Amino acid sequence: MLYAIETEEITKRFDDIVAVNKISISVKPGELFGLLGPNGAGKTTLISMLSTIAEPTSGTAKVWGFDVEKESSSVRENIGMVFQGTTLDDRLTGRENLDLHGRLYGLDGKTRKKRIEEVLALVELAERADSIVKTYSGGMMRRLEIARGLMHHPHVLFLDEPTLGLDPQTRNHIWEYIKILNKVEGVTIVLTTHYMEEADHLCERIAIIDHGDIVALDTPEALKDRLGGDVITLQLENPDNISKLCDIYDKNGCARIVSRQNGEVFITVKNGEHQIPHILSLASGAGISILAVSLRKPTLDDVFLHHTGRAIRDTRASEVEQVGFKIRSRRK
Amino acid sequence: MKKKVDRALQTIYTMWLREMLRFWRSKSRIIGSLATPLFFLVFLGAGFSSSFQVAGGRPFDPSYLAPGLIGMVVLFSSMMGGVSIIWDREFGFLKEILIAPVSRFFVALGKAVGGVTTSVIQGVLIMIIASLMGIEYKSLSGVFAAIAIMFISGIGFIGLGIAVASRIDSHEGFQMVMSFLTMPLVLLSGAFFPISKLPAWLTVLVYANPLTYGVEALRYFLLGESIIPISRSIIILIAFALAMTFLGGKLFGKMKV
């Protein structure tokens, strides 16, 4: 078996909406692979199909060598899944949740006991293992879910937005656990996220997914390198001049235009520090006045912007509201 | 083959175990669920016996209500146990079960066996309390037979609950089920009144109600009296339990998360 996951033109349609459009990816065993994209891009649908929860409309996928449709039971035995929302039984203790999971996956009593201690230690929950899950914080619940997903020694672990709705400190913690279990347990991990920093920090390779299509796929470094150097943002006094300025830079060949938005132009150049004077003199030579200039190393945000013409954060607000709503309705 | 049987049994046991753990954690809820039938028994019993006479001129005997109330408790908690799948879905736990490499049918069956165990425990508690209040049962073997009846009817109603829950997409639907299904089932079962001299339209409804046969069978085994022959009651209850297990398992298998 060459790949832990291999999809061929896998597609999911809901009525007339194409949620996942002919995606073909392959993930190597032991890889930490990220699906990055805004809410509604099709990330969750894709991993739902890979984890046999949803059936593909067309195309095929193999997980750990098994076909997700024809051999779904074998796929299930080999994967672990951490869903976006909690799927714990909050009336039971953490240990009971793990124990029930072990039983469902056919682990015998001795194996279960040993494994429960191992996974609890991994996510540092041993001390609270016998408390009712209802009393856990959001971060603890997520850690317990990760621990539970690992109980049965899966070869592939799916994490759907593993840090959604968590505070930054907890998020950093979860990142560490994910890295550790990828190294220590050697488990192949596929995670979805819309946090650029998360994908950048964790993943060995990233597929950027938008409207059901993969728009770019590579290591985070390569994705950023491909933009062609540092990002310079120019704010123009008169936004009407944007096209004119872009034409000048295009002709000159000194910079690549990434995008233009709200009177700002994003360009990438090699050795940005040294190029700024040249860039500015080209602008003033054409009589275009510039209000502000900034220079920074490219982030995945810029990569996303470059490939989709939109900033990923534009799509965030509605989702955060939704999560807030979900949490509120659960409290009832 | 043996491995498959082992896995099936393990799945059923796991789901049963979960129901038991949850049951044990909600002791206060159990006391609450016993309160209603006990109020019925005490107040309705006292009210009925001072106001009504049974056909033939004897005063009303409150012990008449006991089998009906046991039947009511079993019905309520079984339906509850089945419909609790809606909560499992709402709170996500259903996903954890459905993604496990186990058969959905055995998951549903395990849930049913777990739910019916809690129902029978509650039914038995009512039976014991009623006996402490002075209601006399016919025989010890009758008591054990009554427990078996609780089990069979419980399976039927839990299957019905699972079937209904599999078709409902929100917990708002749960209220509908409780008001439009369980209350009529209780009131049309002969739990509170003898079913021998009812008007024709009511007789049809009462005889179409599976709980009627549960209550009749309980009354037969606990008090030694029944209007429907006991063999007929038992056959209908078993048929109902089998049909509902099949239906519940099938609809649960098709349920979308």
Coordinates of C-alpha atoms in Angstrom, one line a residue:
Chain A
M1 CA 0.0 0.0 0.0
L2 CA 1.5 3.2 -1.2
Y3 CA -0.9 5.7 0.2
A4 CA -2.9 6.0 3.5
I5 CA -5.6 7.8 1.6
E6 CA -6.1 7.9 -2.1
T7 CA -9.1 9.6 -3.8
E8 CA -10.0 9.6 -7.5
E9 CA -12.3 12.4 -8.7
I10 CA -14.4 12.0 -5.6
T11 CA -17.6 14.1 -5.8
K12 CA -20.5 14.9 -3.5
R13 CA -23.6 16.7 -4.8
F14 CA -26.5 17.9 -2.7
D15 CA -29.4 18.5 -5.0
D16 CA -27.8 21.1 -7.4
I17 CA -24.9 22.2 -5.1
V18 CA -21.6 20.5 -5.7
A19 CA -20.0 20.3 -2.3
V20 CA -16.9 18.4 -3.4
N21 CA -15.9 18.5 -7.0
K22 CA -13.8 15.7 -8.5
I23 CA -11.1 15.9 -5.9
S24 CA -8.1 13.6 -6.3
I25 CA -5.6 13.6 -3.5
S26 CA -3.1 11.1 -2.0
V27 CA -1.8 11.1 1.5
K28 CA 1.3 9.1 2.5
P29 CA 1.3 6.9 5.6
G30 CA 2.5 8.9 8.6
E31 CA 1.8 12.3 7.0
L32 CA 0.1 15.2 8.7
F33 CA -2.1 16.5 6.0
G34 CA -4.3 19.6 6.2
L35 CA -7.4 20.6 4.3
L36 CA -7.6 24.4 4.5
G37 CA -10.5 26.5 3.4
P38 CA -13.3 28.7 4.5
N39 CA -16.5 27.4 6.0
G40 CA -18.6 25.7 3.4
A41 CA -15.7 24.9 1.1
G42 CA -16.3 21.2 1.3
K43 CA -13.7 20.1 3.8
T44 CA -16.1 18.4 6.2
T45 CA -18.0 16.8 3.4
L46 CA -14.7 15.4 2.0
I47 CA -13.7 13.8 5.3
S48 CA -17.2 12.6 5.9
M49 CA -16.9 10.6 2.7
L50 CA -13.5 9.4 3.7
S51 CA -14.8 8.2 7.1
T52 CA -17.8 6.4 5.5
I53 CA -20.4 8.7 7.1
A54 CA -21.4 10.2 3.7
E55 CA -21.6 8.3 0.4
P56 CA -19.8 9.9 -2.6
T57 CA -22.0 10.8 -5.5
S58 CA -19.3 9.7 -7.9
G59 CA -15.6 8.9 -7.9
T60 CA -13.8 6.5 -5.5
A61 CA -11.7 6.7 -2.4
K62 CA -9.5 4.3 -0.6
V63 CA -8.5 4.6 3.1
W64 CA -5.7 2.4 4.3
G65 CA -6.2 0.3 1.2
F66 CA -9.9 -0.2 1.6
D67 CA -12.7 1.2 -0.6
V68 CA -14.9 3.6 1.4
E69 CA -18.0 2.3 -0.2
K70 CA -17.4 -1.4 -0.7
E71 CA -15.3 -2.1 2.4
S72 CA -16.7 0.5 4.8
S73 CA -16.5 -1.8 7.8
S74 CA -12.7 -2.3 7.2
V75 CA -12.3 1.4 6.7
R76 CA -14.0 2.1 10.0
E77 CA -11.8 -0.3 11.9
N78 CA -8.7 1.5 10.7
I79 CA -9.7 5.1 11.2
G80 CA -10.3 7.4 14.2
M81 CA -12.5 10.4 13.9
V82 CA -12.8 13.6 15.9
F83 CA -15.9 15.5 14.8
Q84 CA -16.3 19.2 14.9
G85 CA -18.9 19.2 17.6
T86 CA -18.6 17.1 20.7
T87 CA -19.8 13.5 20.4
L88 CA -19.1 12.5 24.0
D89 CA -21.7 11.2 26.4
D90 CA -21.6 14.0 28.9
R91 CA -23.4 12.1 31.6
L92 CA -20.5 9.6 31.8
T93 CA -17.0 10.0 33.1
G94 CA -14.1 10.5 30.7
R95 CA -12.8 7.0 31.5
E96 CA -16.3 5.5 30.8
N97 CA -16.4 7.2 27.4
L98 CA -13.1 5.7 26.5
D99 CA -14.1 2.3 27.8
L100 CA -17.3 2.2 25.8
H101 CA -15.4 3.2 22.7
G102 CA -12.8 0.4 23.3
R103 CA -15.7 -2.1 23.6
L104 CA -17.3 -0.9 20.4
Y105 CA -14.1 -1.5 18.6
G106 CA -13.7 -5.0 20.1
L107 CA -10.8 -4.4 22.4
D108 CA -10.6 -6.9 25.3
G109 CA -10.6 -5.8 28.9
K110 CA -6.9 -5.9 29.5
T111 CA -6.0 -4.0 26.3
R112 CA -8.7 -1.4 27.1
K113 CA -7.3 -0.8 30.6
K114 CA -3.8 -0.3 29.3
R115 CA -4.8 1.8 26.3
I116 CA -7.0 4.1 28.4
E117 CA -4.0 5.0 30.6
E118 CA -1.9 5.5 27.6
V119 CA -4.2 7.9 25.7
L120 CA -5.2 9.7 28.9
A121 CA -1.5 10.3 29.6
L122 CA -1.0 11.5 26.0
V123 CA -3.6 14.3 26.4
E124 CA -2.9 14.8 30.1
L125 CA -6.3 14.1 31.4
A126 CA -5.5 11.2 33.8
E127 CA -6.3 13.3 36.8
R128 CA -9.8 14.2 35.6
A129 CA -10.6 10.8 34.0
D130 CA -13.2 9.9 36.6
S131 CA -15.1 13.2 36.5
I132 CA -18.3 13.4 34.6
V133 CA -17.7 14.9 31.2
K134 CA -20.3 17.6 31.8
T135 CA -17.9 19.2 34.2
Y136 CA -15.1 19.4 31.6
S137 CA -14.0 22.6 29.9
G138 CA -14.3 22.9 26.1
G139 CA -10.5 22.2 25.7
M140 CA -10.7 19.1 28.0
M141 CA -13.6 17.7 26.0
R142 CA -11.7 18.2 22.8
R143 CA -8.6 16.4 24.3
L144 CA -10.8 13.6 25.5
E145 CA -12.3 13.3 22.0
I146 CA -8.8 13.1 20.5
A147 CA -7.8 10.5 23.1
R148 CA -10.9 8.5 22.3
G149 CA -10.2 8.6 18.6
L150 CA -6.9 7.0 19.3
M151 CA -8.1 4.3 21.6
H152 CA -8.3 1.5 19.0
H153 CA -4.9 2.3 17.4
P154 CA -6.3 3.7 14.2
H155 CA -3.9 4.1 11.2
V156 CA -5.6 7.2 10.0
L157 CA -7.0 9.9 12.3
F158 CA -9.4 12.5 11.0
L159 CA -9.7 15.8 12.9
D160 CA -12.5 18.1 11.8
E161 CA -11.6 21.7 12.9
P162 CA -9.8 20.4 16.0
T163 CA -9.4 23.8 17.7
L164 CA -12.7 25.5 16.6
G165 CA -14.0 27.7 19.3
L166 CA -11.0 27.2 21.7
D167 CA -9.0 30.0 23.3
P168 CA -5.5 30.6 21.9
Q169 CA -3.7 28.9 24.8
T170 CA -5.8 25.8 24.6
R171 CA -5.3 25.8 20.9
N172 CA -1.5 25.8 21.3
H173 CA -1.9 22.8 23.7
I174 CA -4.0 20.9 21.2
W175 CA -1.4 21.6 18.5
E176 CA 1.3 20.1 20.6
Y177 CA -0.8 16.9 21.2
I178 CA -1.5 16.6 17.6
K179 CA 2.2 16.8 16.7
I180 CA 3.1 14.4 19.5
L181 CA 0.7 11.8 18.5
N182 CA 1.7 12.1 14.9
K183 CA 5.3 11.5 15.9
V184 CA 4.9 9.0 18.8
E185 CA 2.0 7.0 17.5
G186 CA 3.0 7.3 13.9
V187 CA -0.6 7.8 13.0
T188 CA -1.5 9.5 9.6
I189 CA -3.5 12.6 10.4
V190 CA -5.9 14.5 8.1
L191 CA -7.2 17.7 9.6
T192 CA -9.5 20.3 8.4
T193 CA -9.1 23.9 9.5
H194 CA -9.9 27.4 8.4
Y195 CA -7.1 28.8 10.7
M196 CA -4.1 29.7 8.6
E197 CA -1.8 29.6 11.5
E198 CA -3.0 26.1 12.4
A199 CA -2.4 24.7 8.9
D200 CA 1.0 26.5 8.7
H201 CA 2.2 25.4 12.1
L202 CA 1.0 21.7 12.0
C203 CA 0.7 20.4 8.5
E204 CA 3.4 18.8 6.3
R205 CA 1.3 19.4 3.3
I206 CA -1.8 21.5 2.7
A207 CA -4.6 21.3 0.2
I208 CA -6.3 24.6 -0.1
I209 CA -10.0 23.9 -0.9
D210 CA -12.5 26.4 -2.1
H211 CA -16.0 25.8 -3.4
G212 CA -15.4 22.1 -3.5
D213 CA -12.2 22.4 -5.6
I214 CA -8.6 22.0 -4.6
V215 CA -7.0 25.3 -5.7
A216 CA -3.4 24.5 -4.4
L217 CA -1.6 21.6 -2.8
D218 CA 1.9 21.6 -1.4
T219 CA 4.0 22.1 1.7
P220 CA 3.3 25.4 3.5
E221 CA 6.7 26.7 2.6
A222 CA 6.4 25.8 -1.1
L223 CA 2.9 27.4 -1.2
K224 CA 4.3 30.6 0.2
D225 CA 7.5 30.6 -1.9
R226 CA 5.4 30.2 -5.0
L227 CA 4.0 33.7 -4.4
G228 CA 7.5 34.9 -5.3
G229 CA 8.9 36.6 -2.2
D230 CA 7.8 39.2 0.2
V231 CA 4.4 40.8 0.3
I232 CA 4.2 44.6 -0.1
T233 CA 0.9 46.3 0.5
L234 CA 0.4 49.7 -1.1
Q235 CA -2.4 52.0 -0.1
L236 CA -3.4 54.4 -2.8
E237 CA -4.7 57.9 -2.2
N238 CA -7.0 57.5 -5.2
P239 CA -8.3 53.9 -5.6
D240 CA -9.2 54.6 -9.3
N241 CA -5.5 54.5 -10.0
I242 CA -5.1 50.9 -9.0
S243 CA -5.4 49.5 -12.6
K244 CA -2.9 52.0 -13.9
L245 CA -0.4 51.1 -11.2
C246 CA -0.8 47.4 -11.7
D247 CA -0.2 47.9 -15.4
I248 CA 3.0 49.7 -14.7
Y249 CA 4.3 47.0 -12.4
D250 CA 3.3 44.3 -14.9
K251 CA 5.2 46.0 -17.7
N252 CA 8.2 46.6 -15.5
G253 CA 8.2 43.0 -14.4
C254 CA 9.6 43.8 -11.0
A255 CA 6.7 42.6 -9.0
R256 CA 3.8 40.2 -9.1
I257 CA 0.3 41.4 -8.4
V258 CA -1.4 39.2 -5.9
S259 CA -4.7 41.1 -5.6
R260 CA -6.3 44.4 -5.2
Q261 CA -8.9 45.3 -2.6
N262 CA -10.5 48.4 -1.1
G263 CA -7.9 50.8 -2.5
E264 CA -5.0 48.5 -1.6
V265 CA -2.7 46.6 -3.9
F266 CA -0.9 43.5 -2.7
I267 CA 2.2 42.6 -4.7
T268 CA 5.1 40.2 -4.1
V269 CA 8.7 40.9 -4.8
K270 CA 12.0 39.2 -4.1
N271 CA 14.1 41.1 -1.5
G272 CA 11.3 43.4 -0.6
E273 CA 13.4 45.7 1.6
H274 CA 15.6 46.7 -1.3
Q275 CA 12.8 46.9 -3.8
I276 CA 10.6 49.3 -2.0
P277 CA 12.4 52.5 -3.2
H278 CA 12.2 51.3 -6.8
I279 CA 8.5 50.4 -6.5
L280 CA 7.7 53.7 -5.0
S281 CA 9.6 55.7 -7.6
L282 CA 7.7 53.9 -10.3
A283 CA 4.5 55.0 -8.7
S284 CA 5.5 58.6 -8.2
G285 CA 7.0 58.7 -11.7
A286 CA 3.5 57.9 -13.0
G287 CA 2.0 60.6 -10.7
I288 CA 0.2 58.1 -8.4
S289 CA 0.4 59.1 -4.8
I290 CA 0.7 56.4 -2.2
L291 CA -0.5 56.8 1.3
A292 CA 1.1 53.9 3.1
V293 CA 3.5 51.0 2.4
S294 CA 4.0 47.8 4.4
L295 CA 6.2 44.8 4.0
R296 CA 5.9 41.4 5.5
K297 CA 6.7 37.7 4.8
P298 CA 3.9 36.0 3.0
T299 CA 1.4 34.0 5.0
L300 CA -1.0 31.3 3.9
D301 CA -3.6 34.1 4.0
D302 CA -1.8 35.6 1.0
V303 CA -1.7 32.2 -0.6
F304 CA -5.4 31.9 -0.2
L305 CA -6.0 35.4 -1.5
H306 CA -3.8 34.7 -4.5
H307 CA -5.7 31.6 -5.5
T308 CA -9.2 32.6 -4.7
G309 CA -9.2 36.4 -4.9
R310 CA -10.7 36.5 -1.4
A311 CA -9.4 36.7 2.1
I312 CA -10.3 33.6 4.1
R313 CA -11.2 35.8 7.1
D314 CA -14.0 37.5 5.1
T315 CA -15.9 34.2 5.4
R316 CA -15.3 33.8 9.1
A317 CA -17.8 35.9 10.9
S318 CA -20.9 34.0 10.1
E319 CA -19.3 30.8 11.2
V320 CA -18.2 32.1 14.5
E321 CA -21.8 33.3 15.1
Q322 CA -23.0 29.8 14.3
V323 CA -20.7 28.2 16.7
G324 CA -21.8 30.6 19.4
F325 CA -25.4 29.7 18.6
K326 CA -24.6 25.9 18.8
I327 CA -23.0 26.3 22.2
R328 CA -25.9 28.3 23.5
S329 CA -28.5 25.9 22.3
R330 CA -26.5 23.0 23.9
R331 CA -26.6 24.7 27.3
K332 CA -30.4 24.6 27.3
Chain B
M1 CA -18.9 -16.9 12.4
K2 CA -18.0 -17.1 16.1
K3 CA -16.2 -13.8 15.8
K4 CA -19.3 -12.2 14.3
V5 CA -21.5 -13.5 17.1
D6 CA -19.0 -12.3 19.6
R7 CA -18.9 -8.8 18.1
A8 CA -22.7 -8.7 18.0
L9 CA -23.0 -9.7 21.6
Q10 CA -20.3 -7.2 22.6
T11 CA -22.1 -4.4 20.7
I12 CA -25.4 -5.2 22.5
Y13 CA -23.6 -5.4 25.8
T14 CA -21.8 -2.1 25.3
M15 CA -25.0 -0.3 24.5
W16 CA -26.7 -2.0 27.5
L17 CA -23.8 -1.0 29.7
R18 CA -24.1 2.6 28.6
E19 CA -27.8 2.7 29.5
M20 CA -27.1 1.2 32.9
L21 CA -24.3 3.8 33.6
R22 CA -26.6 6.6 32.6
F23 CA -29.5 5.2 34.6
W24 CA -27.3 4.9 37.7
R25 CA -26.2 8.5 37.3
S26 CA -29.8 9.8 37.2
K27 CA -31.2 8.5 40.4
S28 CA -33.1 11.6 41.1
R29 CA -34.9 11.4 37.8
I30 CA -35.9 7.8 38.6
I31 CA -37.5 9.0 41.9
G32 CA -39.3 11.7 39.9
S33 CA -40.6 9.2 37.4
L34 CA -42.0 7.0 40.2
A35 CA -43.8 9.8 41.8
T36 CA -46.5 10.2 39.1
P37 CA -47.8 6.6 39.2
L38 CA -47.6 6.6 43.0
F39 CA -49.8 9.7 43.2
F40 CA -52.2 8.0 40.8
L41 CA -52.2 4.9 43.0
V42 CA -52.8 6.8 46.3
F43 CA -55.0 9.6 45.3
L44 CA -56.9 8.1 42.3
G45 CA -57.2 4.9 44.3
A46 CA -58.7 6.7 47.3
G47 CA -60.9 8.9 45.2
F48 CA -62.2 6.0 43.1
S49 CA -63.0 3.7 46.0
S50 CA -64.9 6.4 47.8
S51 CA -66.9 7.4 44.8
F52 CA -67.4 4.5 42.5
Q53 CA -68.8 1.0 42.6
V54 CA -67.7 -1.8 40.4
A55 CA -70.4 -3.5 38.4
G56 CA -72.1 -5.9 40.8
G57 CA -72.2 -3.4 43.6
R58 CA -68.8 -4.0 45.3
P59 CA -66.8 -0.9 46.2
F60 CA -63.8 -0.1 43.9
D61 CA -60.6 -1.9 45.0
P62 CA -57.5 0.3 44.5
S63 CA -55.4 -2.7 43.8
Y64 CA -57.2 -2.8 40.5
L65 CA -55.1 0.2 39.5
A66 CA -51.7 -1.3 40.3
P67 CA -51.2 -3.4 37.1
G68 CA -52.3 -0.5 35.0
L69 CA -49.8 1.8 36.7
I70 CA -47.0 -0.7 36.3
G71 CA -47.9 -0.9 32.6
M72 CA -47.9 2.9 32.4
V73 CA -44.5 3.2 33.9
V74 CA -43.1 0.6 31.6
L75 CA -44.7 2.3 28.6
F76 CA -43.4 5.8 29.6
S77 CA -39.8 4.7 30.4
S78 CA -39.6 2.4 27.3
M79 CA -40.8 5.1 24.9
M80 CA -38.5 7.5 26.6
G81 CA -35.6 5.0 26.2
G82 CA -36.3 4.7 22.5
V83 CA -36.9 8.3 21.8
S84 CA -33.7 9.2 23.7
I85 CA -31.9 8.5 20.4
I86 CA -33.1 12.0 19.4
W87 CA -30.9 13.3 22.3
D88 CA -28.0 11.1 21.2
R89 CA -28.3 12.7 17.8
E90 CA -28.7 16.2 19.2
F91 CA -25.7 15.9 21.5
G92 CA -23.6 14.1 18.9
F93 CA -23.0 10.8 20.7
L94 CA -24.9 9.0 17.9
K95 CA -22.1 9.9 15.5
E96 CA -19.6 8.1 17.8
I97 CA -21.8 5.0 17.6
L98 CA -22.6 5.1 14.0
I99 CA -18.9 5.5 12.9
A100 CA -17.9 2.4 14.9
P101 CA -17.3 -0.8 12.9
V102 CA -20.4 -2.4 14.3
S103 CA -23.8 -3.3 13.0
R104 CA -26.5 -0.7 13.5
F105 CA -29.1 -3.3 14.1
F106 CA -27.2 -4.6 17.1
V107 CA -26.6 -1.1 18.3
A108 CA -30.4 -0.6 18.3
L109 CA -31.0 -3.9 19.9
G110 CA -28.5 -3.1 22.7
K111 CA -30.1 0.2 23.2
A112 CA -33.5 -1.6 23.4
V113 CA -32.3 -4.2 25.9
G114 CA -30.7 -1.4 28.0
G115 CA -33.8 0.7 28.0
V116 CA -36.1 -2.3 28.8
T117 CA -33.9 -3.2 31.8
T118 CA -34.4 0.3 33.2
S119 CA -38.1 0.1 32.5
V120 CA -38.4 -3.3 34.2
I121 CA -36.5 -2.0 37.2
Q122 CA -38.9 0.9 37.5
G123 CA -41.9 -1.3 37.0
V124 CA -40.7 -3.6 39.7
L125 CA -40.1 -0.7 42.1
I126 CA -43.8 0.3 41.6
M127 CA -44.8 -3.3 42.2
I128 CA -42.9 -3.4 45.4
I129 CA -44.1 -0.1 46.7
A130 CA -47.7 -1.0 45.9
S131 CA -47.3 -4.2 47.8
L132 CA -45.9 -2.3 50.8
M133 CA -49.0 -0.1 50.6
G134 CA -51.1 -3.2 51.1
I135 CA -51.9 -4.5 47.7
E136 CA -51.7 -8.3 47.6
Y137 CA -50.5 -10.3 44.7
K138 CA -51.8 -13.7 43.8
S139 CA -48.6 -15.7 43.9
L140 CA -44.8 -15.4 43.7
S141 CA -44.7 -17.2 40.4
G142 CA -47.3 -14.7 39.2
V143 CA -45.0 -11.9 40.2
F144 CA -42.1 -13.4 38.1
A145 CA -44.5 -13.9 35.2
A146 CA -45.5 -10.2 35.5
I147 CA -41.8 -9.2 35.3
A148 CA -41.5 -11.2 32.1
I149 CA -44.6 -9.4 30.7
M150 CA -43.0 -6.0 31.6
F151 CA -39.9 -7.1 29.6
I152 CA -41.8 -8.2 26.5
S153 CA -44.1 -5.1 26.4
G154 CA -41.1 -2.9 27.2
I155 CA -39.2 -4.3 24.1
G156 CA -42.2 -3.5 22.0
F157 CA -42.6 0.1 23.1
I158 CA -38.9 0.8 22.9
G159 CA -38.8 -0.5 19.4
L160 CA -41.7 1.8 18.6
G161 CA -39.8 4.7 20.3
I162 CA -36.7 4.0 18.2
A163 CA -38.8 3.8 15.0
V164 CA -40.5 7.1 15.8
A165 CA -37.2 8.7 16.8
S166 CA -35.5 7.6 13.6
R167 CA -38.1 9.5 11.6
I168 CA -38.2 12.7 13.7
D169 CA -35.5 15.3 13.0
S170 CA -35.8 17.5 16.1
H171 CA -36.4 17.3 19.8
E172 CA -39.5 19.4 19.3
G173 CA -40.9 16.3 17.7
F174 CA -40.3 14.5 21.0
Q175 CA -43.0 16.5 22.8
M176 CA -45.4 15.6 20.0
V177 CA -44.7 11.9 20.4
M178 CA -45.2 12.1 24.1
S179 CA -48.5 13.9 23.9
F180 CA -50.0 12.2 20.9
L181 CA -48.8 8.7 21.4
T182 CA -48.2 7.9 25.1
M183 CA -51.1 9.6 26.7
P184 CA -53.7 8.0 24.4
L185 CA -52.0 4.7 24.8
V186 CA -52.3 4.9 28.6
L187 CA -55.9 6.2 28.6
L188 CA -57.1 3.6 26.0
S189 CA -55.5 0.6 27.8
G190 CA -57.9 -0.2 30.5
A191 CA -55.2 0.9 33.0
F192 CA -57.9 2.9 34.9
F193 CA -61.2 1.3 33.9
P194 CA -62.5 -2.2 33.1
I195 CA -62.7 -2.8 29.3
S196 CA -65.7 -5.1 29.4
K197 CA -68.6 -2.6 29.0
L198 CA -67.3 0.1 26.8
P199 CA -69.1 1.7 23.9
A200 CA -68.2 0.1 20.5
W201 CA -66.0 2.9 19.2
L202 CA -63.9 2.8 22.4
T203 CA -63.7 -0.9 22.3
V204 CA -62.2 -0.9 18.9
L205 CA -59.5 1.6 20.0
V206 CA -58.8 -0.2 23.2
Y207 CA -58.4 -3.6 21.5
A208 CA -56.1 -2.0 18.9
N209 CA -53.8 -0.8 21.7
P210 CA -50.9 -3.1 22.5
L211 CA -50.7 -1.7 26.0
T212 CA -54.2 -3.1 26.7
Y213 CA -52.8 -6.6 26.4
G214 CA -49.8 -5.7 28.6
V215 CA -52.1 -4.4 31.3
E216 CA -54.5 -7.3 31.0
A217 CA -51.6 -9.8 31.3
L218 CA -50.2 -8.0 34.3
R219 CA -53.6 -8.0 35.9
Y220 CA -53.9 -11.7 35.2
F221 CA -50.6 -12.6 36.8
L222 CA -50.7 -10.2 39.7
L223 CA -54.4 -10.3 40.7
G224 CA -55.7 -13.4 38.9
E225 CA -58.3 -11.6 36.9
S226 CA -58.5 -10.6 33.3
I227 CA -61.0 -10.0 30.5
I228 CA -58.8 -11.0 27.6
P229 CA -57.6 -14.6 27.8
I230 CA -54.0 -14.7 28.9
S231 CA -52.8 -16.8 26.0
R232 CA -54.1 -14.2 23.6
S233 CA -52.5 -11.4 25.4
I234 CA -49.1 -13.1 25.5
I235 CA -49.2 -14.0 21.8
I236 CA -50.1 -10.4 20.8
L237 CA -47.4 -8.9 23.1
I238 CA -44.7 -11.2 21.6
A239 CA -45.9 -10.4 18.1
F240 CA -45.8 -6.7 18.9
A241 CA -42.3 -6.9 20.4
L242 CA -40.9 -8.8 17.4
A243 CA -42.6 -6.5 14.9
M244 CA -41.4 -3.3 16.7
T245 CA -37.8 -4.7 17.1
F246 CA -37.7 -5.3 13.4
L247 CA -39.2 -2.0 12.5
G248 CA -37.1 0.0 14.9
G249 CA -33.9 -1.8 13.8
K250 CA -34.7 -1.2 10.2
L251 CA -35.6 2.5 10.5
F252 CA -32.6 3.1 12.7
G253 CA -30.4 1.5 10.0
K254 CA -31.6 4.1 7.6
M255 CA -31.3 7.0 9.9
K256 CA -29.1 9.9 8.8
V257 CA -26.8 11.6 11.2

